[in-house]
Short mmCIF file of C-alpha atoms and ligand atoms in Angstrom, two decimals:
data_model
loop_
_atom_site.label_atom_id
_atom_site.label_comp_id
_atom_site.label_asym_id
_atom_site.label_seq_id
_atom_site.Cartn_x
_atom_site.Cartn_y
_atom_site.Cartn_z
CA SER W 1 6.62 17.80 -37.48
CA PRO W 2 9.19 15.56 -40.02
CA LEU W 3 11.08 15.02 -36.34
CA THR W 4 10.24 11.49 -35.69
CA SER W 5 12.31 8.96 -33.11
CA ALA W 6 14.24 7.88 -35.23
CA THR W 7 15.96 11.50 -35.46
CA ARG W 8 15.75 12.56 -32.35
CA GLU W 9 19.49 11.96 -31.55
CA ARG W 10 20.41 14.60 -33.77
CA GLY W 11 17.90 17.25 -32.45
CA PHE W 12 19.15 20.18 -29.87
CA PRO W 13 18.08 21.26 -26.94
CA LYS W 14 14.88 23.38 -26.34
CA GLY W 15 15.35 27.19 -26.32
CA PHE W 16 18.80 26.75 -28.55
CA LEU W 17 19.04 30.09 -30.07
CA TRP W 18 19.55 29.93 -33.98
CA GLY W 19 20.96 32.92 -35.34
CA THR W 20 22.59 34.57 -37.82
CA ALA W 21 25.54 37.33 -38.11
CA THR W 22 26.95 40.45 -39.59
CA SER W 23 29.06 43.41 -38.71
CA ALA W 24 28.37 46.88 -39.94
CA TYR W 25 30.89 47.60 -42.36
CA GLN W 26 30.55 44.78 -44.11
CA ILE W 27 26.61 45.41 -44.91
CA GLU W 28 25.83 48.89 -43.86
CA GLY W 29 27.54 50.91 -47.04
CA ALA W 30 26.14 54.54 -46.54
CA PRO W 31 29.43 55.76 -45.20
CA THR W 32 28.43 59.64 -44.80
CA GLU W 33 25.12 59.18 -44.18
CA ASP W 34 23.18 60.71 -41.08
CA GLY W 35 26.69 62.28 -40.11
CA ARG W 36 28.56 59.33 -39.46
CA GLY W 37 32.62 59.99 -39.33
CA PRO W 38 35.29 58.18 -41.70
CA SER W 39 36.41 54.48 -40.28
CA ILE W 40 40.01 53.10 -40.69
CA TRP W 41 38.23 50.74 -43.38
CA ASP W 42 37.31 53.78 -45.43
CA THR W 43 40.75 54.96 -45.31
CA PHE W 44 42.30 51.63 -46.29
CA SER W 45 40.02 50.50 -48.95
CA ASP W 46 40.48 53.89 -50.32
CA VAL W 47 43.56 52.75 -51.44
CA LYS W 48 43.11 50.26 -54.53
CA THR W 49 46.02 48.26 -53.89
CA ASN W 50 44.86 47.48 -50.37
CA THR W 51 41.77 45.67 -51.84
CA TYR W 52 40.76 42.91 -54.15
CA THR W 53 40.03 44.78 -57.16
CA GLY W 54 40.14 47.93 -54.97
CA ASP W 55 36.48 46.91 -53.44
CA ASN W 56 35.71 49.48 -50.55
CA GLY W 57 32.65 49.12 -48.30
CA ASP W 58 30.96 52.28 -49.73
CA MET W 59 27.91 50.27 -50.54
CA GLY W 60 28.42 47.14 -48.69
CA ALA W 61 25.33 44.72 -48.60
CA ASP W 62 23.26 48.61 -48.80
CA HIS W 63 21.90 47.18 -45.66
CA PHE W 64 21.33 50.77 -43.85
CA HIS W 65 18.45 51.17 -46.59
CA ARG W 66 17.13 47.60 -47.15
CA TYR W 67 17.29 46.81 -43.02
CA ARG W 68 13.48 45.69 -43.35
CA GLU W 69 14.22 43.34 -46.50
CA ASP W 70 17.07 41.48 -44.45
CA ILE W 71 14.74 41.15 -41.32
CA ALA W 72 12.00 39.93 -43.83
CA LEU W 73 14.90 37.36 -44.75
CA MET W 74 15.44 36.35 -41.13
CA GLN W 75 11.60 36.17 -40.45
CA GLU W 76 11.70 33.91 -43.64
CA LEU W 77 14.62 31.78 -42.32
CA GLY W 78 13.22 31.40 -38.50
CA VAL W 79 16.25 32.92 -37.12
CA GLN W 80 15.50 33.63 -33.15
CA THR W 81 18.78 35.93 -32.90
CA TYR W 82 20.62 38.44 -34.51
CA GLN W 83 24.25 39.73 -34.34
CA PHE W 84 24.95 42.90 -35.53
CA SER W 85 27.73 45.74 -34.74
CA VAL W 86 27.31 49.23 -34.24
CA SER W 87 29.40 51.34 -36.65
CA TRP W 88 31.58 53.54 -33.59
CA SER W 89 31.99 56.52 -35.90
CA ARG W 90 28.19 56.86 -36.65
CA ILE W 91 27.98 57.72 -32.63
CA PHE W 92 31.23 59.37 -31.91
CA PRO W 93 32.40 60.99 -35.77
CA GLU W 94 35.51 61.72 -33.77
CA GLY W 95 36.00 58.63 -31.81
CA THR W 96 35.46 60.43 -29.02
CA GLY W 97 34.16 63.74 -27.61
CA THR W 98 30.66 64.60 -29.19
CA PRO W 99 28.18 62.63 -30.15
CA ASN W 100 26.27 62.51 -33.50
CA PRO W 101 22.85 62.72 -32.38
CA ARG W 102 21.51 61.45 -35.74
CA GLY W 103 24.37 58.38 -35.00
CA TRP W 104 21.29 56.66 -33.55
CA ASP W 105 18.47 56.55 -36.04
CA PHE W 106 19.30 53.91 -38.00
CA TYR W 107 20.26 51.37 -35.13
CA ASP W 108 16.98 52.35 -33.86
CA ARG W 109 14.48 51.84 -36.86
CA MET W 110 16.29 48.63 -37.46
CA LEU W 111 15.92 47.40 -33.88
CA ASP W 112 12.49 48.39 -34.14
CA THR W 113 11.70 46.36 -37.11
CA LEU W 114 13.89 43.45 -35.25
CA LEU W 115 12.21 43.19 -32.32
CA ALA W 116 8.41 43.64 -34.00
CA ALA W 117 9.63 40.46 -36.04
CA GLY W 118 10.31 38.75 -32.63
CA VAL W 119 14.46 38.20 -33.32
CA GLN W 120 16.30 38.86 -30.11
CA PRO W 121 19.48 40.84 -31.21
CA PHE W 122 23.22 40.68 -29.87
CA CYS W 123 24.84 43.48 -30.06
CA THR W 124 29.06 43.70 -30.71
CA LEU W 125 30.42 47.25 -30.33
CA TYR W 126 33.55 46.73 -31.71
CA HIS W 127 33.74 44.91 -35.21
CA TRP W 128 37.15 46.62 -36.67
CA ASP W 129 36.02 49.92 -38.00
CA LEU W 130 37.74 52.07 -35.30
CA PRO W 131 37.03 55.84 -35.95
CA GLN W 132 40.09 57.23 -38.28
CA ALA W 133 40.35 59.69 -35.61
CA MET W 134 41.40 57.59 -32.95
CA MET W 135 44.88 57.04 -35.49
CA LYS W 136 45.81 60.39 -33.56
CA VAL W 137 47.21 58.44 -31.29
CA GLY W 138 48.46 55.54 -33.56
CA GLY W 139 44.71 53.58 -32.84
CA TRP W 140 44.84 50.16 -30.61
CA GLN W 141 49.16 50.99 -30.19
CA SER W 142 47.63 53.51 -27.30
CA ARG W 143 45.80 53.22 -24.35
CA ASP W 144 43.85 56.27 -25.06
CA THR W 145 41.76 54.42 -27.59
CA ALA W 146 40.88 51.60 -25.13
CA LYS W 147 39.68 54.71 -22.55
CA ALA W 148 37.73 56.27 -25.85
CA PHE W 149 36.31 53.03 -26.43
CA ALA W 150 34.90 52.00 -22.71
CA ASP W 151 33.42 55.77 -22.96
CA TYR W 152 31.19 54.77 -26.47
CA SER W 153 30.70 51.62 -25.03
CA ALA W 154 28.87 53.07 -21.84
CA TYR W 155 26.87 55.28 -24.12
CA ALA W 156 26.11 53.03 -26.29
CA VAL W 157 24.66 50.77 -23.58
CA LYS W 158 23.00 53.48 -21.90
CA HIS W 159 21.35 54.24 -25.48
CA LEU W 160 20.34 50.48 -26.13
CA SER W 161 19.96 48.74 -22.66
CA ASP W 162 15.91 49.01 -22.99
CA ARG W 163 16.39 46.88 -26.00
CA VAL W 164 19.48 44.41 -26.00
CA LYS W 165 20.20 42.11 -23.34
CA HIS W 166 23.58 40.47 -24.81
CA PHE W 167 26.83 42.77 -25.32
CA ILE W 168 29.82 41.47 -27.19
CA THR W 169 32.76 44.14 -26.81
CA MET W 170 34.50 43.22 -29.50
CA SER W 171 35.17 40.67 -32.19
CA GLU W 172 38.51 38.59 -32.66
CA VAL W 173 41.02 40.39 -31.25
CA SER W 174 44.21 38.33 -32.42
CA GLN W 175 42.47 38.89 -35.59
CA PHE W 176 42.40 42.42 -36.25
CA VAL W 177 45.62 43.11 -34.05
CA ASP W 178 47.17 41.29 -36.57
CA GLY W 179 45.96 41.55 -39.81
CA GLY W 180 46.19 45.81 -38.78
CA TYR W 181 49.16 46.29 -37.00
CA ARG W 182 51.40 42.76 -38.07
CA TYR W 183 51.09 42.04 -41.64
CA GLY W 184 49.38 45.25 -42.94
CA SER W 185 46.47 43.05 -44.68
CA ASP W 186 43.55 44.81 -42.91
CA ALA W 187 43.41 48.72 -41.42
CA PRO W 188 45.01 50.14 -40.51
CA GLY W 189 47.47 48.85 -42.38
CA LEU W 190 50.62 48.74 -40.11
CA LYS W 191 53.30 46.27 -40.00
CA LEU W 192 55.02 47.04 -36.78
CA SER W 193 57.57 45.10 -34.65
CA ASP W 194 56.47 42.07 -32.57
CA ALA W 195 57.45 44.15 -29.41
CA ILE W 196 54.32 46.58 -30.36
CA VAL W 197 51.85 44.01 -31.32
CA ALA W 198 52.14 42.15 -28.17
CA GLN W 199 51.40 46.14 -26.75
CA VAL W 200 48.76 46.51 -28.82
CA THR W 201 47.33 43.46 -27.97
CA HIS W 202 47.32 43.91 -24.28
CA ASN W 203 46.05 47.38 -25.55
CA VAL W 204 42.84 45.84 -26.93
CA LEU W 205 42.25 43.62 -24.08
CA VAL W 206 42.60 46.49 -21.53
CA GLY W 207 39.97 47.98 -23.84
CA HIS W 208 37.78 44.79 -23.68
CA GLY W 209 38.13 44.86 -20.05
CA LEU W 210 37.27 48.18 -19.64
CA ALA W 211 34.17 48.01 -22.14
CA VAL W 212 32.66 44.93 -19.60
CA GLN W 213 32.71 47.37 -16.51
CA ALA W 214 30.91 50.11 -18.88
CA VAL W 215 28.13 47.54 -19.66
CA ARG W 216 27.95 46.44 -16.16
CA ALA W 217 27.58 49.84 -15.04
CA ASN W 218 25.14 50.89 -17.52
CA ALA W 219 22.92 48.43 -18.55
CA ARG W 220 19.87 47.54 -17.13
CA ALA W 221 19.46 44.31 -14.44
CA GLY W 222 19.91 40.78 -16.32
CA THR W 223 22.18 42.16 -19.18
CA LYS W 224 24.68 39.94 -20.00
CA VAL W 225 28.42 40.65 -21.57
CA GLY W 226 30.78 38.43 -23.16
CA ILE W 227 33.37 38.68 -26.36
CA ALA W 228 33.68 36.82 -29.83
CA ASP W 229 37.06 35.19 -29.62
CA ASN W 230 38.43 33.68 -33.03
CA ALA W 231 39.83 30.85 -30.57
CA VAL W 232 42.53 28.82 -32.23
CA SER W 233 40.54 25.84 -32.49
CA THR W 234 42.99 22.31 -31.58
CA CYS W 235 41.77 18.89 -32.45
CA PRO W 236 43.58 15.47 -31.20
CA VAL W 237 44.28 14.39 -35.15
CA ILE W 238 43.33 11.26 -33.69
CA GLU W 239 40.99 10.85 -29.97
CA THR W 240 43.45 8.93 -28.22
CA PRO W 241 43.30 10.17 -24.04
CA GLU W 242 46.93 11.50 -25.36
CA ASN W 243 46.34 13.19 -28.06
CA ILE W 244 42.95 15.35 -26.28
CA ALA W 245 44.66 15.97 -23.51
CA ALA W 246 47.47 17.33 -25.82
CA ALA W 247 44.96 19.27 -27.62
CA ARG W 248 44.02 20.62 -24.58
CA LYS W 249 47.11 21.88 -23.60
CA ALA W 250 47.76 23.03 -26.98
CA TYR W 251 44.26 25.19 -26.50
CA ARG W 252 45.22 27.05 -23.54
CA GLU W 253 48.74 27.89 -24.81
CA MET W 254 47.73 28.97 -28.51
CA ASN W 255 45.38 30.93 -27.07
CA ALA W 256 47.58 32.89 -24.80
CA ARG W 257 47.08 36.09 -26.27
CA SER W 258 43.34 36.14 -25.43
CA LEU W 259 41.37 33.54 -24.11
CA THR W 260 44.04 32.55 -21.70
CA PRO W 261 44.37 35.84 -19.80
CA ILE W 262 41.01 36.74 -20.14
CA MET W 263 39.83 33.33 -18.21
CA GLU W 264 42.89 33.20 -15.92
CA GLY W 265 43.94 36.92 -15.29
CA ARG W 266 47.72 36.71 -15.99
CA TYR W 267 49.73 35.72 -19.52
CA SER W 268 51.03 32.25 -19.28
CA GLU W 269 54.51 32.10 -18.77
CA ASP W 270 55.31 30.16 -22.25
CA TYR W 271 53.81 33.21 -23.74
CA LEU W 272 55.94 35.74 -21.42
CA LYS W 273 59.14 33.78 -22.29
CA GLY W 274 58.13 33.38 -25.91
CA LEU W 275 58.21 37.24 -26.39
CA GLY W 276 61.40 37.90 -24.55
CA ALA W 277 62.09 41.75 -24.46
CA ASN W 278 59.04 42.38 -26.98
CA ALA W 279 56.80 41.51 -23.76
CA PRO W 280 54.17 43.73 -23.06
CA LYS W 281 54.44 46.42 -20.70
CA PHE W 282 51.47 46.03 -17.84
CA THR W 283 50.20 46.28 -14.33
CA ALA W 284 48.81 43.62 -11.82
CA GLU W 285 45.42 45.83 -12.50
CA ASP W 286 45.64 46.13 -16.04
CA MET W 287 45.19 42.12 -15.76
CA LYS W 288 42.49 42.03 -12.86
CA LEU W 289 40.79 44.64 -15.55
CA ILE W 290 41.46 42.01 -18.29
CA SER W 291 39.97 39.29 -16.79
CA THR W 292 36.71 40.80 -15.70
CA PRO W 293 34.09 37.73 -15.25
CA LEU W 294 32.02 37.19 -18.42
CA ASN W 295 29.02 35.88 -18.91
CA PHE W 296 29.43 34.66 -21.94
CA ILE W 297 31.96 33.29 -24.08
CA GLY W 298 31.54 33.59 -27.43
CA LEU W 299 33.52 31.26 -29.98
CA ASN W 300 34.24 31.89 -34.04
CA VAL W 301 34.62 28.45 -35.36
CA TYR W 302 36.46 28.16 -38.95
CA GLU W 303 39.51 26.39 -39.64
CA PRO W 304 40.94 23.81 -37.09
CA THR W 305 44.42 22.93 -35.94
CA TRP W 306 45.62 19.29 -35.90
CA ILE W 307 47.06 18.09 -32.72
CA ARG W 308 48.80 15.09 -31.57
CA ALA W 309 50.77 13.94 -28.50
CA SER W 310 54.65 14.14 -29.21
CA ALA W 311 57.22 11.81 -27.77
CA ASP W 312 58.17 14.32 -24.95
CA PRO W 313 55.73 13.38 -22.04
CA GLY W 314 52.61 15.81 -22.16
CA GLY W 315 53.86 17.83 -24.92
CA TYR W 316 52.20 18.18 -28.14
CA GLU W 317 53.09 18.98 -31.26
CA ILE W 318 50.81 20.27 -34.57
CA VAL W 319 50.30 18.17 -37.45
CA ASP W 320 50.75 20.05 -40.79
CA MET W 321 48.28 20.01 -43.28
CA PRO W 322 49.11 18.10 -46.22
CA LYS W 323 49.43 20.13 -49.51
CA SER W 324 46.36 18.34 -50.43
CA TYR W 325 44.00 19.68 -47.56
CA PRO W 326 40.30 20.24 -48.68
CA ILE W 327 39.33 23.86 -48.80
CA MET W 328 36.84 26.36 -49.13
CA ALA W 329 36.46 29.39 -51.47
CA ALA W 330 38.59 31.26 -49.19
CA LYS W 331 42.18 29.48 -48.90
CA TRP W 332 42.57 30.42 -45.73
CA LEU W 333 39.16 28.31 -44.84
CA GLU W 334 40.57 24.51 -44.41
CA LEU W 335 37.53 22.02 -43.35
CA GLY W 336 37.73 21.04 -40.18
CA PRO W 337 34.64 20.08 -38.50
CA ASP W 338 36.26 18.92 -35.45
CA GLY W 339 36.49 22.34 -34.18
CA MET W 340 33.24 22.32 -33.30
CA TYR W 341 33.23 20.19 -30.99
CA TRP W 342 36.11 20.48 -29.42
CA SER W 343 36.91 24.58 -29.22
CA PRO W 344 33.69 24.76 -26.66
CA LYS W 345 34.70 21.57 -25.00
CA HIS W 346 37.89 22.70 -24.39
CA LEU W 347 36.52 26.05 -23.34
CA GLN W 348 34.40 24.18 -20.59
CA ALA W 349 37.15 21.72 -19.73
CA LEU W 350 39.83 23.98 -18.72
CA TRP W 351 38.07 27.25 -17.30
CA GLY W 352 34.74 25.68 -16.62
CA VAL W 353 32.64 28.37 -18.73
CA LYS W 354 28.60 27.99 -18.45
CA GLU W 355 27.29 29.88 -21.25
CA ILE W 356 28.82 29.76 -24.90
CA TYR W 357 27.96 31.20 -27.92
CA ILE W 358 28.96 29.87 -31.16
CA THR W 359 29.43 33.89 -32.36
CA GLU W 360 30.86 32.74 -36.32
CA ASN W 361 30.72 30.00 -38.31
CA GLY W 362 30.32 29.91 -41.96
CA ALA W 363 32.12 29.37 -45.52
CA ALA W 364 32.95 31.06 -48.98
CA SER W 365 31.52 29.51 -52.42
CA LEU W 366 31.79 30.72 -55.15
CA ASP W 367 28.51 31.06 -55.94
CA VAL W 368 27.60 31.36 -59.17
CA PRO W 369 23.54 31.69 -59.91
CA THR W 370 22.10 29.28 -62.54
CA LYS W 371 19.99 30.43 -65.61
CA THR W 372 16.95 30.50 -63.24
CA GLY W 373 18.53 32.67 -60.43
CA GLU W 374 19.12 29.92 -58.03
CA VAL W 375 22.47 29.47 -56.37
CA LEU W 376 23.26 25.62 -55.09
CA ASP W 377 25.80 26.03 -52.50
CA VAL W 378 25.96 22.48 -51.76
CA ASP W 379 29.73 23.38 -50.93
CA ARG W 380 28.31 24.99 -48.12
CA ILE W 381 26.16 22.65 -46.97
CA LEU W 382 28.19 19.87 -46.80
CA PHE W 383 30.45 22.48 -44.44
CA LEU W 384 27.61 23.25 -42.22
CA ARG W 385 25.88 20.21 -41.66
CA SER W 386 29.16 18.80 -40.72
CA TYR W 387 30.21 21.31 -38.06
CA LEU W 388 26.50 21.07 -37.05
CA GLU W 389 26.80 17.80 -36.33
CA GLN W 390 29.87 18.41 -34.04
CA LEU W 391 27.62 20.77 -32.45
CA GLN W 392 25.02 18.00 -31.78
CA ARG W 393 27.77 15.83 -30.74
CA ALA W 394 28.73 18.75 -28.15
CA VAL W 395 25.34 19.94 -26.76
CA SER W 396 24.87 16.03 -26.41
CA GLU W 397 27.69 15.94 -23.55
CA GLY W 398 26.58 18.64 -21.60
CA VAL W 399 28.99 20.99 -23.37
CA PRO W 400 26.84 24.59 -22.49
CA VAL W 401 26.40 25.77 -25.53
CA LYS W 402 23.66 27.84 -25.68
CA GLY W 403 23.04 29.70 -29.29
CA TYR W 404 24.79 29.78 -32.86
CA PHE W 405 25.37 32.35 -35.41
CA LEU W 406 25.85 31.79 -39.03
CA TRP W 407 28.25 34.08 -40.68
CA SER W 408 26.24 35.32 -43.04
CA LEU W 409 22.90 36.28 -43.00
CA ILE W 410 24.18 37.76 -46.60
CA ASP W 411 26.68 38.07 -49.11
CA ASN W 412 29.05 40.95 -47.71
CA TYR W 413 31.62 42.74 -48.02
CA GLU W 414 34.94 40.30 -46.83
CA TRP W 415 37.42 43.28 -46.15
CA SER W 416 40.71 42.88 -47.91
CA ASP W 417 38.91 40.42 -49.94
CA GLY W 418 36.07 42.62 -51.28
CA TYR W 419 32.93 41.34 -53.02
CA ALA W 420 34.16 38.68 -54.90
CA MET W 421 34.31 36.15 -51.43
CA ARG W 422 30.66 35.03 -50.44
CA PHE W 423 30.02 33.97 -47.30
CA GLY W 424 26.08 34.78 -47.17
CA ILE W 425 23.23 32.21 -47.10
CA THR W 426 21.55 34.68 -49.12
CA TYR W 427 23.30 35.63 -52.73
CA VAL W 428 23.70 39.48 -53.37
CA ASP W 429 23.03 40.82 -56.96
CA TYR W 430 25.70 43.61 -56.19
CA LYS W 431 24.12 45.11 -59.46
CA THR W 432 20.53 45.26 -58.43
CA MET W 433 21.13 44.54 -54.31
CA LYS W 434 18.45 41.70 -55.33
CA ARG W 435 18.56 38.85 -52.18
CA THR W 436 17.85 35.59 -53.37
CA ILE W 437 17.97 32.43 -50.23
CA LYS W 438 20.28 30.13 -51.23
CA LEU W 439 20.25 26.40 -51.16
CA SER W 440 22.36 26.90 -48.02
CA GLY W 441 19.46 28.95 -46.89
CA GLN W 442 17.39 26.22 -47.77
CA PHE W 443 19.12 23.70 -45.63
CA TYR W 444 19.46 25.97 -42.48
CA LYS W 445 15.58 27.19 -42.35
CA GLU W 446 15.09 23.12 -41.97
CA VAL W 447 17.49 23.06 -39.36
CA ILE W 448 15.91 25.67 -37.36
CA ALA W 449 12.13 24.35 -38.10
CA ARG W 450 13.36 20.75 -36.76
CA ASN W 451 15.54 22.22 -33.84
CA GLY W 452 18.19 19.60 -35.31
CA LEU W 453 19.34 17.64 -38.26
CA ALA W 454 17.68 15.12 -40.69
C1 PNW D 501 35.95 36.48 -39.68
N1 PNW D 501 41.57 33.51 -41.46
O1 PNW D 501 37.08 36.79 -40.28
C2 PNW D 501 35.66 37.87 -39.24
O2 PNW D 501 34.44 38.04 -37.89
C3 PNW D 501 34.23 38.38 -40.28
O3 PNW D 501 34.05 39.54 -39.99
C4 PNW D 501 34.48 37.62 -41.73
O4 PNW D 501 33.80 38.18 -42.94
C5 PNW D 501 34.53 36.05 -41.35
O5 PNW D 501 35.00 35.65 -40.52
C6 PNW D 501 35.05 35.48 -42.66
O6 PNW D 501 35.89 35.41 -42.94
C7 PNW D 501 38.27 35.73 -40.59
O7 PNW D 501 42.19 34.05 -41.68
C8 PNW D 501 39.18 35.96 -41.62
O8 PNW D 501 41.77 32.86 -40.54
C9 PNW D 501 40.05 35.71 -41.17
C10 PNW D 501 40.47 34.56 -40.55
C11 PNW D 501 39.28 33.94 -39.84
C12 PNW D 501 38.52 34.90 -39.61
#
């Protein structure tokens, strides 16, 4: 083993889970195969102007047909766990009602192969691809969708629980709500008022709570359930006690739409005051449902939000990014490894969370293959190494992060940014669908092999 005493302090705890993540619409392709119904992403990406060069998920990375190859990649990398999502409209083509008998065929084949390869599955029930049929009630504008989501979740868990021990109800509440219902940049492409968006957010949280209960009611003993949240990663710009306290306060307030109500069972006064007349309608029962205790919290860690203490005592302020701030190939993805330390640190300090996973972390690079076909994505390695150093710092201080899922195993359909934006540690040649592990994949393989950094 290359691990020597000089490098031991760069290690991770024994049993730390190293993984990769993907989502159904982004990789599967096969949009009508085996009776899959349309999702809002099929409809949205049908409108050419909605996405980069009109790209849609019809092919994805053709994972539906190449899952064996992709699992072989995981074996080559040595990953121990894999986070995938189920396409709701494969199982219920109409969103509700009669399930499609062939809907599970692909997931059954995939899971059998995965388990035979010794890779442990984490299953996300909802990663943005709502069945189009749910738009008859306005999608997440209606509580009927929350109810339908719980029914689908119950059915899914009954089917999967013999093989899947970890369920994630949904991925990135605020991201899909804002993209889909506020800005119209993601499916279903709506631009609605603040009041409706606040109600949509609430309905989604209710859907999460109902799904947690559906998992608990239908899973085998020992099954764990959580959520994957794109929490705002508030980082003290200089690590003084005042700035750290400010960043912690900001974490609670800036995550008022998902983490805070999930952990505390109520919306914060500041959140409701900020919304005023646009505040959502809710009952005490809703808040109990939303805060149904979870077994773990998943954090997606990408860009940081820099915070310092403000002049008024106990206050905080955001330190804006200067124009020269370093970004990755995706313009929104500002470099900020500190978030990988502070987000789980705040989560533990504020709410005593005992089991945390990093459910996504990764970066886009321009990834131009060399003449010999190598992809030398040194920028992605720089990104990953700097974030993993901060994760190591967190776990070495006892922050209970139990695993890490790199986004993503393979290049895939990056939503409205299409296929041009590549997040994989494996390159996909979209003409031939050939997979090639990038230099960053070799880096990650080395991290996993030594359970730590060099
Ligand atoms: C996440 N932002 O999306 C999603 O869960 C993935 O499906 C996606 O492929 C991945 O991260 C990379 O983008 C995000 O603008 C999209 O801050 C945008 C943002 C964050 C996350």
